[in-house]
PDB file of C-alpha atoms in Angstrom:
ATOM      1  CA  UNK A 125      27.756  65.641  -9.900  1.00  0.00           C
ATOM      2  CA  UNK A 126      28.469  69.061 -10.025  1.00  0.00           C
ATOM      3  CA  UNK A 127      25.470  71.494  -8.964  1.00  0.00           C
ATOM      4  CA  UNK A 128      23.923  73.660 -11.098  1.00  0.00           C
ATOM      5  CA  UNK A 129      24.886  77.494 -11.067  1.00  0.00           C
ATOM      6  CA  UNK A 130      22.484  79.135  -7.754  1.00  0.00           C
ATOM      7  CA  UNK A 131      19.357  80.560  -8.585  1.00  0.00           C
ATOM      8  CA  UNK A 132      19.612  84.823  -7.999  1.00  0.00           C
ATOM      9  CA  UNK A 133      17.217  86.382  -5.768  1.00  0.00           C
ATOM     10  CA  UNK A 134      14.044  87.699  -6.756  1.00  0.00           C
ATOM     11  CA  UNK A 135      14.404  91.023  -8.393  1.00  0.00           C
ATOM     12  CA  UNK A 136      12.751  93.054  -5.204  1.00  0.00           C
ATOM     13  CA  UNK A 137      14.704  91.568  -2.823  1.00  0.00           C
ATOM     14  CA  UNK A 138      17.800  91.616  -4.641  1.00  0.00           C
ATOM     15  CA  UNK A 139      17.449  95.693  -4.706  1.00  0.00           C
ATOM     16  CA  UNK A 140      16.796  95.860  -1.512  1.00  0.00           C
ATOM     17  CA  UNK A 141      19.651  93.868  -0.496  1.00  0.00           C
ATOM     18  CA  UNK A 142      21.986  95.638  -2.859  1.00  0.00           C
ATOM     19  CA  UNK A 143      21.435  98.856  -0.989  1.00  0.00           C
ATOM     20  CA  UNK A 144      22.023  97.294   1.980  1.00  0.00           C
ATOM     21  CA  UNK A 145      25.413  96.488   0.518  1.00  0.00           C
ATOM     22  CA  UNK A 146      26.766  99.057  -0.931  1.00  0.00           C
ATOM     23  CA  UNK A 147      26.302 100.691   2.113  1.00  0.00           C
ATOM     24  CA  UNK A 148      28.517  97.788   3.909  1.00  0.00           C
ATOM     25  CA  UNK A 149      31.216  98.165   1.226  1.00  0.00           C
ATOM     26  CA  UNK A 150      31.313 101.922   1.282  1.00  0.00           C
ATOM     27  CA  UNK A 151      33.300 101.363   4.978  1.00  0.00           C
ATOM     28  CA  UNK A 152      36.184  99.763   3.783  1.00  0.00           C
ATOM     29  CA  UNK A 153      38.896 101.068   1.462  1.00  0.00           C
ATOM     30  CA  UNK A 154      39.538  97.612  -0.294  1.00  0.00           C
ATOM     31  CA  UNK A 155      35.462  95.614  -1.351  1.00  0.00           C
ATOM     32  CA  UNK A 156      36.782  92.755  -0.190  1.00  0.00           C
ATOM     33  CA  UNK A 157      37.135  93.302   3.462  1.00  0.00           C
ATOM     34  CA  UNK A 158      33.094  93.892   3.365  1.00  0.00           C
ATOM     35  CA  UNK A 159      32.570  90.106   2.776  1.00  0.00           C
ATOM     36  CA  UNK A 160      32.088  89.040   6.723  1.00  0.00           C
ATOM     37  CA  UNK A 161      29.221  91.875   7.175  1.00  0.00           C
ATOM     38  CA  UNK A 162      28.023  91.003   4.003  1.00  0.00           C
ATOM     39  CA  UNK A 163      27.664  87.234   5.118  1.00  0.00           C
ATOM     40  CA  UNK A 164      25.311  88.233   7.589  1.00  0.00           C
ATOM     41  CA  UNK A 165      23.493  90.338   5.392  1.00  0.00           C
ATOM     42  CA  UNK A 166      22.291  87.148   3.233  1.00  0.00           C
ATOM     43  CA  UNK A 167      22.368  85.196   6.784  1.00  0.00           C
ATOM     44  CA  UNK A 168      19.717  87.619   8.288  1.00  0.00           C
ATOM     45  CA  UNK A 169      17.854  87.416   4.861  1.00  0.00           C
ATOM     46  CA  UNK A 170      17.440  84.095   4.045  1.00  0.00           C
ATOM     47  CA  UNK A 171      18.231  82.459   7.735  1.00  0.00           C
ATOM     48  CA  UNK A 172      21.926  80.308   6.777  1.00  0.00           C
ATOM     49  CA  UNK A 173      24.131  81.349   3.684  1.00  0.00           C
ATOM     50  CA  UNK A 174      22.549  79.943   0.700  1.00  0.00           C
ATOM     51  CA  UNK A 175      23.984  79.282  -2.210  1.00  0.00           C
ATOM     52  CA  UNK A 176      22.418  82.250  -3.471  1.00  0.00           C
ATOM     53  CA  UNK A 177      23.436  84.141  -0.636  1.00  0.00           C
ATOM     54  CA  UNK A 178      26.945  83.024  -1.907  1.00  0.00           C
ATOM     55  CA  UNK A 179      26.621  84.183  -5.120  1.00  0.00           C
ATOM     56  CA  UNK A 180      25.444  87.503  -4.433  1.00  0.00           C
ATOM     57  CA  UNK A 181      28.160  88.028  -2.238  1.00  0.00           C
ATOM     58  CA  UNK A 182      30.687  86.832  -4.981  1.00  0.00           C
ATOM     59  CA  UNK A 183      29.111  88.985  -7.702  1.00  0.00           C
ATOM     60  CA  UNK A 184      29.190  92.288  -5.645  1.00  0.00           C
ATOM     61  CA  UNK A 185      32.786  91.750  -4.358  1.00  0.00           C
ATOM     62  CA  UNK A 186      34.438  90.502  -7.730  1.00  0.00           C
ATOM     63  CA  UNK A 187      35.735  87.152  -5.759  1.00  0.00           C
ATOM     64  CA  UNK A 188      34.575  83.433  -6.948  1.00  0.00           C
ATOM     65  CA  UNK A 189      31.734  81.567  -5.375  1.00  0.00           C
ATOM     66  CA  UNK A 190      34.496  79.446  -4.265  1.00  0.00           C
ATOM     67  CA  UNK A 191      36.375  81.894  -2.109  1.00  0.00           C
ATOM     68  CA  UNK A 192      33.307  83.323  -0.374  1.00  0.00           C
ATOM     69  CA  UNK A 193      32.180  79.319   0.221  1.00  0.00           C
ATOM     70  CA  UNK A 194      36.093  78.961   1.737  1.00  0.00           C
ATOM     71  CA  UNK A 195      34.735  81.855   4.384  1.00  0.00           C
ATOM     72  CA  UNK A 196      31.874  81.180   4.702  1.00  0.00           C
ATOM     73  CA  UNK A 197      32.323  77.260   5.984  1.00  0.00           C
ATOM     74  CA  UNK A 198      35.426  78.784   8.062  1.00  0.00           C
ATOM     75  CA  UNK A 199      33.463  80.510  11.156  1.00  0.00           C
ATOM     76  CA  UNK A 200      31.035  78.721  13.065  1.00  0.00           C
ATOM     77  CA  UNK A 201      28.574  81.620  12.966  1.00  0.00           C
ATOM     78  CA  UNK A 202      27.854  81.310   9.342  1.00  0.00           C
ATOM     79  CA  UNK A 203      24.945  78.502   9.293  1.00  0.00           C
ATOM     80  CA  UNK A 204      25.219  75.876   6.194  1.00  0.00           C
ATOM     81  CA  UNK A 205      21.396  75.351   7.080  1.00  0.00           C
ATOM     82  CA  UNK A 206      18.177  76.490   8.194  1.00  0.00           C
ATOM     83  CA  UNK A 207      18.201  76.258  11.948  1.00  0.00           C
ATOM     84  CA  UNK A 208      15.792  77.582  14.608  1.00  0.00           C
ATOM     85  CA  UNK A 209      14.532  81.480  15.703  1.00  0.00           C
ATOM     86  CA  UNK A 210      16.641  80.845  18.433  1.00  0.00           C
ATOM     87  CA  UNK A 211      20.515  79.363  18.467  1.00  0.00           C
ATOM     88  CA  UNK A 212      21.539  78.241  22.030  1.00  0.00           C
ATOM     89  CA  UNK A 213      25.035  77.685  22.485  1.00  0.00           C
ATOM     90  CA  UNK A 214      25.932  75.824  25.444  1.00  0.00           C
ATOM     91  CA  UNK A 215      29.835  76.288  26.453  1.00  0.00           C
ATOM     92  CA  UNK A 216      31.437  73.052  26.384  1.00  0.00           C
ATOM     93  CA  UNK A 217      34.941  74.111  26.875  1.00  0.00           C
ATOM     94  CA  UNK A 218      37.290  73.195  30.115  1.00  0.00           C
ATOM     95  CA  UNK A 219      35.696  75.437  32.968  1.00  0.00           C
ATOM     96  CA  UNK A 220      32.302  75.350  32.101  1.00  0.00           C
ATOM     97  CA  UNK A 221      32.226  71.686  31.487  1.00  0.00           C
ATOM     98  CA  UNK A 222      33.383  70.830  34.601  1.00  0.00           C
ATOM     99  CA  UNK A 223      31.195  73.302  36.382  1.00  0.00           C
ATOM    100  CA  UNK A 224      27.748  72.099  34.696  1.00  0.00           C
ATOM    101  CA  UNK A 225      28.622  72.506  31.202  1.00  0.00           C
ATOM    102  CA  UNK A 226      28.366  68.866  29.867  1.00  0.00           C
ATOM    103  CA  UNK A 227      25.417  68.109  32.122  1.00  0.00           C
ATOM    104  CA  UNK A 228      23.427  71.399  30.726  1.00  0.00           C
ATOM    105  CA  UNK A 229      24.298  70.208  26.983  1.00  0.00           C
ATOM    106  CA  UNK A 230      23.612  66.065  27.524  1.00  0.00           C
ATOM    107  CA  UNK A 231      20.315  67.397  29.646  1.00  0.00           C
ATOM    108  CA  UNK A 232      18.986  69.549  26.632  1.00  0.00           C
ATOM    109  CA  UNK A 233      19.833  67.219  23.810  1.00  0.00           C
ATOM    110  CA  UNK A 234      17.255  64.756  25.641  1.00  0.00           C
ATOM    111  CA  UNK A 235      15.072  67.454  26.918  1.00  0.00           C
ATOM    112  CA  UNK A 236      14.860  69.026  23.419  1.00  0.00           C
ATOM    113  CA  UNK A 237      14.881  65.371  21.042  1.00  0.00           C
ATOM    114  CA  UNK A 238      17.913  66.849  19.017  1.00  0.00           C
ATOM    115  CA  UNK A 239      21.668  66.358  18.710  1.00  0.00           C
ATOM    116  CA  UNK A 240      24.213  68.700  18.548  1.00  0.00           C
ATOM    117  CA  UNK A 241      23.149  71.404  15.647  1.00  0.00           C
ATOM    118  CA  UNK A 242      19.503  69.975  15.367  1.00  0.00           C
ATOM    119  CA  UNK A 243      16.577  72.187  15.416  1.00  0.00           C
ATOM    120  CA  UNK A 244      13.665  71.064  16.911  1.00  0.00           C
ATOM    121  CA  UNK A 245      10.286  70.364  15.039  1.00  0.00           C
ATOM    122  CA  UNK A 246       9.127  73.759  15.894  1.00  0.00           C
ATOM    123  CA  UNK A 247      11.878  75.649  14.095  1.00  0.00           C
ATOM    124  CA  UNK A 248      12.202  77.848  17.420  1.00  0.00           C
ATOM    125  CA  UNK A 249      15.719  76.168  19.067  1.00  0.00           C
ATOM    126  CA  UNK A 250      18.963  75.244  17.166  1.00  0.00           C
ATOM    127  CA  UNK A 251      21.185  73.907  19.961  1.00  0.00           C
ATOM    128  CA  UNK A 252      25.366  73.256  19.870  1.00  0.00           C
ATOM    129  CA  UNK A 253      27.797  73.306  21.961  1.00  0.00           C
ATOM    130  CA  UNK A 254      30.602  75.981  21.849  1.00  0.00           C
ATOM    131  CA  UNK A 255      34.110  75.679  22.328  1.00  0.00           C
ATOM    132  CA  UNK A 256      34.365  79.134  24.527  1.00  0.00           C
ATOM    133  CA  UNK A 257      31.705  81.232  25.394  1.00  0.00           C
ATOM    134  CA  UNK A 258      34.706  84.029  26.800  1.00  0.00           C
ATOM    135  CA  UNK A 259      33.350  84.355  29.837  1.00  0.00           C
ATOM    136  CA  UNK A 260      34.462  81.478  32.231  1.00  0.00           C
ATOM    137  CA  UNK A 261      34.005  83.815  35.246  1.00  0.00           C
ATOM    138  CA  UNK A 262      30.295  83.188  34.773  1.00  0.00           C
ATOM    139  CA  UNK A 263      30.423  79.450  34.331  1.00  0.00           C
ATOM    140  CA  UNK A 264      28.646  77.180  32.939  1.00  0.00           C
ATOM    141  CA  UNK A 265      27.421  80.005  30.282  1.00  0.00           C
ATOM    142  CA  UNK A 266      24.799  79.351  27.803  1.00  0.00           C
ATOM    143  CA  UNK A 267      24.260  81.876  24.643  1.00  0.00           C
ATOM    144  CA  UNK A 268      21.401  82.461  22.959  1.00  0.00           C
ATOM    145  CA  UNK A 269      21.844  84.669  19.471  1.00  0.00           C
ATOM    146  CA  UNK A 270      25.081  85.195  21.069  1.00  0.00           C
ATOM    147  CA  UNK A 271      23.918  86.627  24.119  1.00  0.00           C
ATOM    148  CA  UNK A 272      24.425  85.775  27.549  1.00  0.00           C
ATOM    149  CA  UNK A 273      22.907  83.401  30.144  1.00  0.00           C
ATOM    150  CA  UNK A 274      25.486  83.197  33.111  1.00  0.00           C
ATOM    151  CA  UNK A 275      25.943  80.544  35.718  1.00  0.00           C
ATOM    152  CA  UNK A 276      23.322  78.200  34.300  1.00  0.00           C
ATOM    153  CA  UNK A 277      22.234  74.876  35.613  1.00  0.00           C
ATOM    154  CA  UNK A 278      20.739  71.748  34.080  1.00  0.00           C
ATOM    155  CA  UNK A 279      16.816  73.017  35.416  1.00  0.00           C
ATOM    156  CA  UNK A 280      17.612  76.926  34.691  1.00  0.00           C
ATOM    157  CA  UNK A 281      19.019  75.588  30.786  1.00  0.00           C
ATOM    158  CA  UNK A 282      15.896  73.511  30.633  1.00  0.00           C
ATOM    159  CA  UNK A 283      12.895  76.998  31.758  1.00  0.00           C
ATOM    160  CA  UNK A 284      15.149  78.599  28.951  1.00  0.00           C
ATOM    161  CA  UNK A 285      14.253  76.408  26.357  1.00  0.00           C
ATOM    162  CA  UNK A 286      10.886  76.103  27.244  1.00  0.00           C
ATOM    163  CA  UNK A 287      10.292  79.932  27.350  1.00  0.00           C
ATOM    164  CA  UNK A 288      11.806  80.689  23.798  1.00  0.00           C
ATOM    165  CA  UNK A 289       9.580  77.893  22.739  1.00  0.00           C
ATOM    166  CA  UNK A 290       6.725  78.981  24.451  1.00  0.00           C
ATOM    167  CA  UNK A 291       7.113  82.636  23.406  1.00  0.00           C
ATOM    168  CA  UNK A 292       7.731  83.715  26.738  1.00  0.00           C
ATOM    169  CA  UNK A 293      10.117  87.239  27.706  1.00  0.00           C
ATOM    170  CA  UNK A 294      13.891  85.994  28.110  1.00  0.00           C
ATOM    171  CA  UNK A 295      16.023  88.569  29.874  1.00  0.00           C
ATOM    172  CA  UNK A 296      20.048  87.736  29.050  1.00  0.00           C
ATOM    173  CA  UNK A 297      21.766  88.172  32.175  1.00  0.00           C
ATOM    174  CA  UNK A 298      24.082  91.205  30.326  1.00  0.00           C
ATOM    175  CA  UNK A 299      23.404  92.547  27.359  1.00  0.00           C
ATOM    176  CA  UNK A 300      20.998  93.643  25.050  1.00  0.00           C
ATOM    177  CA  UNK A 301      16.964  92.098  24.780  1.00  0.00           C
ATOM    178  CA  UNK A 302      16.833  89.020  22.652  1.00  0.00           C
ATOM    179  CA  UNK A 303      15.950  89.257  19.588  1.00  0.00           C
ATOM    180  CA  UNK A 304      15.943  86.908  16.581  1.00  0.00           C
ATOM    181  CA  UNK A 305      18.701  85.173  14.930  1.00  0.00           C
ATOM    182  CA  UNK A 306      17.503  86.501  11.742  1.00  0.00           C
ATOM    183  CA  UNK A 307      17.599  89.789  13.734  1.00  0.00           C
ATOM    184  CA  UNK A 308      20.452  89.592  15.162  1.00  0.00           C
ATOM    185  CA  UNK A 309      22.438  88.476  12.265  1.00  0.00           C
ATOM    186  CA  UNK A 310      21.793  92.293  10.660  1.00  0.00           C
ATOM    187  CA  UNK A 311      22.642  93.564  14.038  1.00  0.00           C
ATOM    188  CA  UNK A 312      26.035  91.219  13.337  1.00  0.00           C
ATOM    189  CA  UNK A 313      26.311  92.909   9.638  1.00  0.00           C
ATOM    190  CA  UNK A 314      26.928  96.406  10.789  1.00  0.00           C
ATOM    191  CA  UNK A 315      23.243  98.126  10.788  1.00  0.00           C
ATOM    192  CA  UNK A 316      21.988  99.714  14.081  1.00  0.00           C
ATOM    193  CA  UNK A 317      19.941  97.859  16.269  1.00  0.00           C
ATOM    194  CA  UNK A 318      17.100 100.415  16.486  1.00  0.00           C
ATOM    195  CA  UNK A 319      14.700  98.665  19.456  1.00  0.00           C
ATOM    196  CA  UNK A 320      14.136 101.258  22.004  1.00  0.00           C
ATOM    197  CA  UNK A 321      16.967 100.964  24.687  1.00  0.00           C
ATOM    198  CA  UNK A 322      19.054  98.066  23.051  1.00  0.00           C
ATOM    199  CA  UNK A 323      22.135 100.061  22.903  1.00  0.00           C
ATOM    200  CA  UNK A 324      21.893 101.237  26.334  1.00  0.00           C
ATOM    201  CA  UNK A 325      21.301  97.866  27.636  1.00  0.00           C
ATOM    202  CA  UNK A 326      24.493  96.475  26.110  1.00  0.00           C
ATOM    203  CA  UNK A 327      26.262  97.414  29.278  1.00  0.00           C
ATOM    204  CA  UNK A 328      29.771  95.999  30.201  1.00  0.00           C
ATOM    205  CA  UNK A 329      31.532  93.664  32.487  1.00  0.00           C
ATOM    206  CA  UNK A 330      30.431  91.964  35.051  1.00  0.00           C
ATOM    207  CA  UNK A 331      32.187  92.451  38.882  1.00  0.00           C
ATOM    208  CA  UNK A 332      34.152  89.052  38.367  1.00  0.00           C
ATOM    209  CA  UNK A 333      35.577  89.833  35.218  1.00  0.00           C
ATOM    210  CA  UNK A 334      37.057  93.041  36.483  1.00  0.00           C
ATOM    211  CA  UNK A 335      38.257  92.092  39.534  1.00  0.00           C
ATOM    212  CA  UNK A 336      41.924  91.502  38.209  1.00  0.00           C
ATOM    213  CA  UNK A 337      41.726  95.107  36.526  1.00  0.00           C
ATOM    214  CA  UNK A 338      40.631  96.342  39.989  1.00  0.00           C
ATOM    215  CA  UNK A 339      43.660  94.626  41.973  1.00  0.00           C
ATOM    216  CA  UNK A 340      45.625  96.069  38.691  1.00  0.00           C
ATOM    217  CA  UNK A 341      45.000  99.469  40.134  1.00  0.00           C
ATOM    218  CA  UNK A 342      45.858  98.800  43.383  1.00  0.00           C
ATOM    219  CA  UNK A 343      41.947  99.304  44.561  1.00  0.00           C
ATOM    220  CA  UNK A 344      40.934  97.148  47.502  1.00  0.00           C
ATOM    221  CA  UNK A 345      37.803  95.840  49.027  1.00  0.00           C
ATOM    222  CA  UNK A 346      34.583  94.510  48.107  1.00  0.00           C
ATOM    223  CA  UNK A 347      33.218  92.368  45.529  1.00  0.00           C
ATOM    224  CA  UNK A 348      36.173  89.929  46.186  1.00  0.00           C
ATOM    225  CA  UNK A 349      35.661  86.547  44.734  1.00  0.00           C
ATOM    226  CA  UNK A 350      37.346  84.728  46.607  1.00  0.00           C
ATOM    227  CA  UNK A 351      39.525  84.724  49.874  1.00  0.00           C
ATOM    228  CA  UNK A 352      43.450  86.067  49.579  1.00  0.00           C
ATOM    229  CA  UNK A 353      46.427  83.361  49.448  1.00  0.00           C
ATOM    230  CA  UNK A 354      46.971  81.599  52.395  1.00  0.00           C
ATOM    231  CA  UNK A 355      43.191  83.283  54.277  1.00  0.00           C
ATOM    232  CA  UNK A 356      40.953  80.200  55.496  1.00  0.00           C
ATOM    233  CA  UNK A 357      38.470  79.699  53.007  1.00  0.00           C
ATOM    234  CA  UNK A 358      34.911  81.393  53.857  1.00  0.00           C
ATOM    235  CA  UNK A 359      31.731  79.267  53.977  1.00  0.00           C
ATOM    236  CA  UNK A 360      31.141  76.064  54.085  1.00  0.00           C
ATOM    237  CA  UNK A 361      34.217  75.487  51.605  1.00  0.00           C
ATOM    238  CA  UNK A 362      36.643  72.273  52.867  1.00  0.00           C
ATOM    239  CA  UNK A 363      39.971  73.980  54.595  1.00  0.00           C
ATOM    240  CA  UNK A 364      42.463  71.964  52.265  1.00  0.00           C
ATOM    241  CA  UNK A 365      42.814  73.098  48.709  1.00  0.00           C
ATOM    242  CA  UNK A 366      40.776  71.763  46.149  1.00  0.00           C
ATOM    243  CA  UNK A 367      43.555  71.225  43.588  1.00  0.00           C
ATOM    244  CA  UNK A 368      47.080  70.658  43.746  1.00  0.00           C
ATOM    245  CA  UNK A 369      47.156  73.281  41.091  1.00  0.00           C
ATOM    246  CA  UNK A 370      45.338  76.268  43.133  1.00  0.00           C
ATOM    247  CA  UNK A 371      48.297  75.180  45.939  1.00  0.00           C
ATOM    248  CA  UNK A 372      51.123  77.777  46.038  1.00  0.00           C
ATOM    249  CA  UNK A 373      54.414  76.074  44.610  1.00  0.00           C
ATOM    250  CA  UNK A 374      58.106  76.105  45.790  1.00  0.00           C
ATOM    251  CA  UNK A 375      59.722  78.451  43.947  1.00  0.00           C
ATOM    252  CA  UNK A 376      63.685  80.044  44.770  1.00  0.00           C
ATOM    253  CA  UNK A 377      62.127  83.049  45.307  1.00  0.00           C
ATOM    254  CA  UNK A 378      59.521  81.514  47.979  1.00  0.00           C
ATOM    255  CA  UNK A 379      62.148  78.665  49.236  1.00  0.00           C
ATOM    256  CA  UNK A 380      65.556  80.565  50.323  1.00  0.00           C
ATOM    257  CA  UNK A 381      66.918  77.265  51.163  1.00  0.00           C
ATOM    258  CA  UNK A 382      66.703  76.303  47.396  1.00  0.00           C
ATOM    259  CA  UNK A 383      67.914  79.006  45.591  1.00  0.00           C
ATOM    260  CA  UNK A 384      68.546  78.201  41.960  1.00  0.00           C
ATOM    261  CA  UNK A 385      71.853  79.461  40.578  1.00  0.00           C
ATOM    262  CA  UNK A 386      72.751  80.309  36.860  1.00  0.00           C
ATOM    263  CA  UNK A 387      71.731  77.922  33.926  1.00  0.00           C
ATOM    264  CA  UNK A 388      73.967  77.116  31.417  1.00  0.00           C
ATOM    265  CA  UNK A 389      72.751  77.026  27.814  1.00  0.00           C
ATOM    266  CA  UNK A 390      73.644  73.290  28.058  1.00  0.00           C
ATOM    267  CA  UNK A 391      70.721  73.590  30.798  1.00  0.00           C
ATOM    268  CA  UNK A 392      73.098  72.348  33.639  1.00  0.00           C
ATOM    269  CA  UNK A 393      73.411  74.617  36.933  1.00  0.00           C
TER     270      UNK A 393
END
């Protein structure tokens, strides 16, 4: 059956949020280009994107309820539904799986009593797995409000939990304090994040994700992260290779006594 037009917000906190954005919509030469912030607006008011939220967005913008729904159900950071203070995001995607990633996520889904998107009883954790954190030189990553936890494992996942539940000081490993989804999801929308220090505490990447710029440049020296081509591995790593892949490859330029000649556009040499 077809619902019943949304309910609007109550008149206060429709004024309020009005202000808000109008202020969002004044930074963009064409209204509709303000509909992303203003989908975290509603998020950070109401804690998903309601069906109000929806329709507020619709009605300020001139587009259909159906159009900002299309959006809206398009990114993963829009929530269809009340979830948790707190929305960990455990990276599920190639490197971090294999490096801890599907142990952290199977570990918390018992450790926690939900599946993937559940929120537990408390309404403090909403937990999911994520595709790509962006930041495989820290793997296995967790997020939490989309900041980061680097080089997690199943216990350290687990004390994380635990902590936001209990109330307990988290400290990302970069970036700014934690705050609140609710929080952060204004943050998201375009207003300034006005805690004492946030923005300063932001700071950039870490030494692993720059060390490609850094041999870019033609610098040298320490942090390296691992030992050049062809060095003996340090530590207590096996001599051989781990992976066929990580082996150098026979290539004309690298094998003189294979030299490949010109190719044909039928493909024959």
């Amino acid at each position: 059956m077809p619902s019943l037009p949304a309910p609007d917000y109550p008149a206060d906190v429709r004024a309020r949020l009005e202000a808000d954005a109008e202020e969002v919509i004044a930074r963009y030469p064409d209204s509709r280009s303000a509909l992303l912030p203003l989908l975290h607006l509603v998020q950070a008011e109401d804690g998903y994107v309601t069906r109000t939220g929806i329709r507020f967005c619709a009605e300020l913008l001139g587009l259909t309820t159906a159009e900002v729904t299309a959006v809206s159900t398009f990114y993963t950071m829009y929530r269809r539904e009340q979830g948790g203070d707190y929305q960990v995001g455990v990276c599920t995607n190639t490197l971090c799986a294999v490096l801890g990633g599907d142990a952290i996520f199977d570990a918390l889904k018992r450790h926690l009593g939900v599946g993937n998107g559940g929120t537990t009883e408390d309404g403090k954790v909403t937990l999911e797995h994520i595709e790509c954190n962006a930041a495989c030189d820290f793997a296995p990553v967790v997020m939490v409000n989309w900041e980061f936890f680097d080089n997690q494992t199943v216990e350290s996942a687990k004390r994380l939990v635990d902590d936001l539940r209990d109330g307990r000081t988290v400290e990302p490993t970069r970036g700014a304090p934690l705050c609140t989804y609710r929080e952060t999801a204004r943050i998201l929308a375009g207003f300034p994040d006005g805690r004492p220090g946030a923005v300063e505490a932001s700071g950039g990447a870490g030494p692993a994700s720059l060390a490609g710029l850094r041999l870019a440049r033609g610098e040298s020296g320490p942090p390296r992260v691992g030992p050049p081509r062809g060095a003996p591995p340090r530590g207590e790593h096996p001599p051989e290779h781990l992976s066929s892949h990580d082996a150098p490859q026979q290539t004309s330029a690298s094998d003189p006594d294979h030299p490949s000649g010109p190719v044909t556009e039928e493909g024959e040499g």
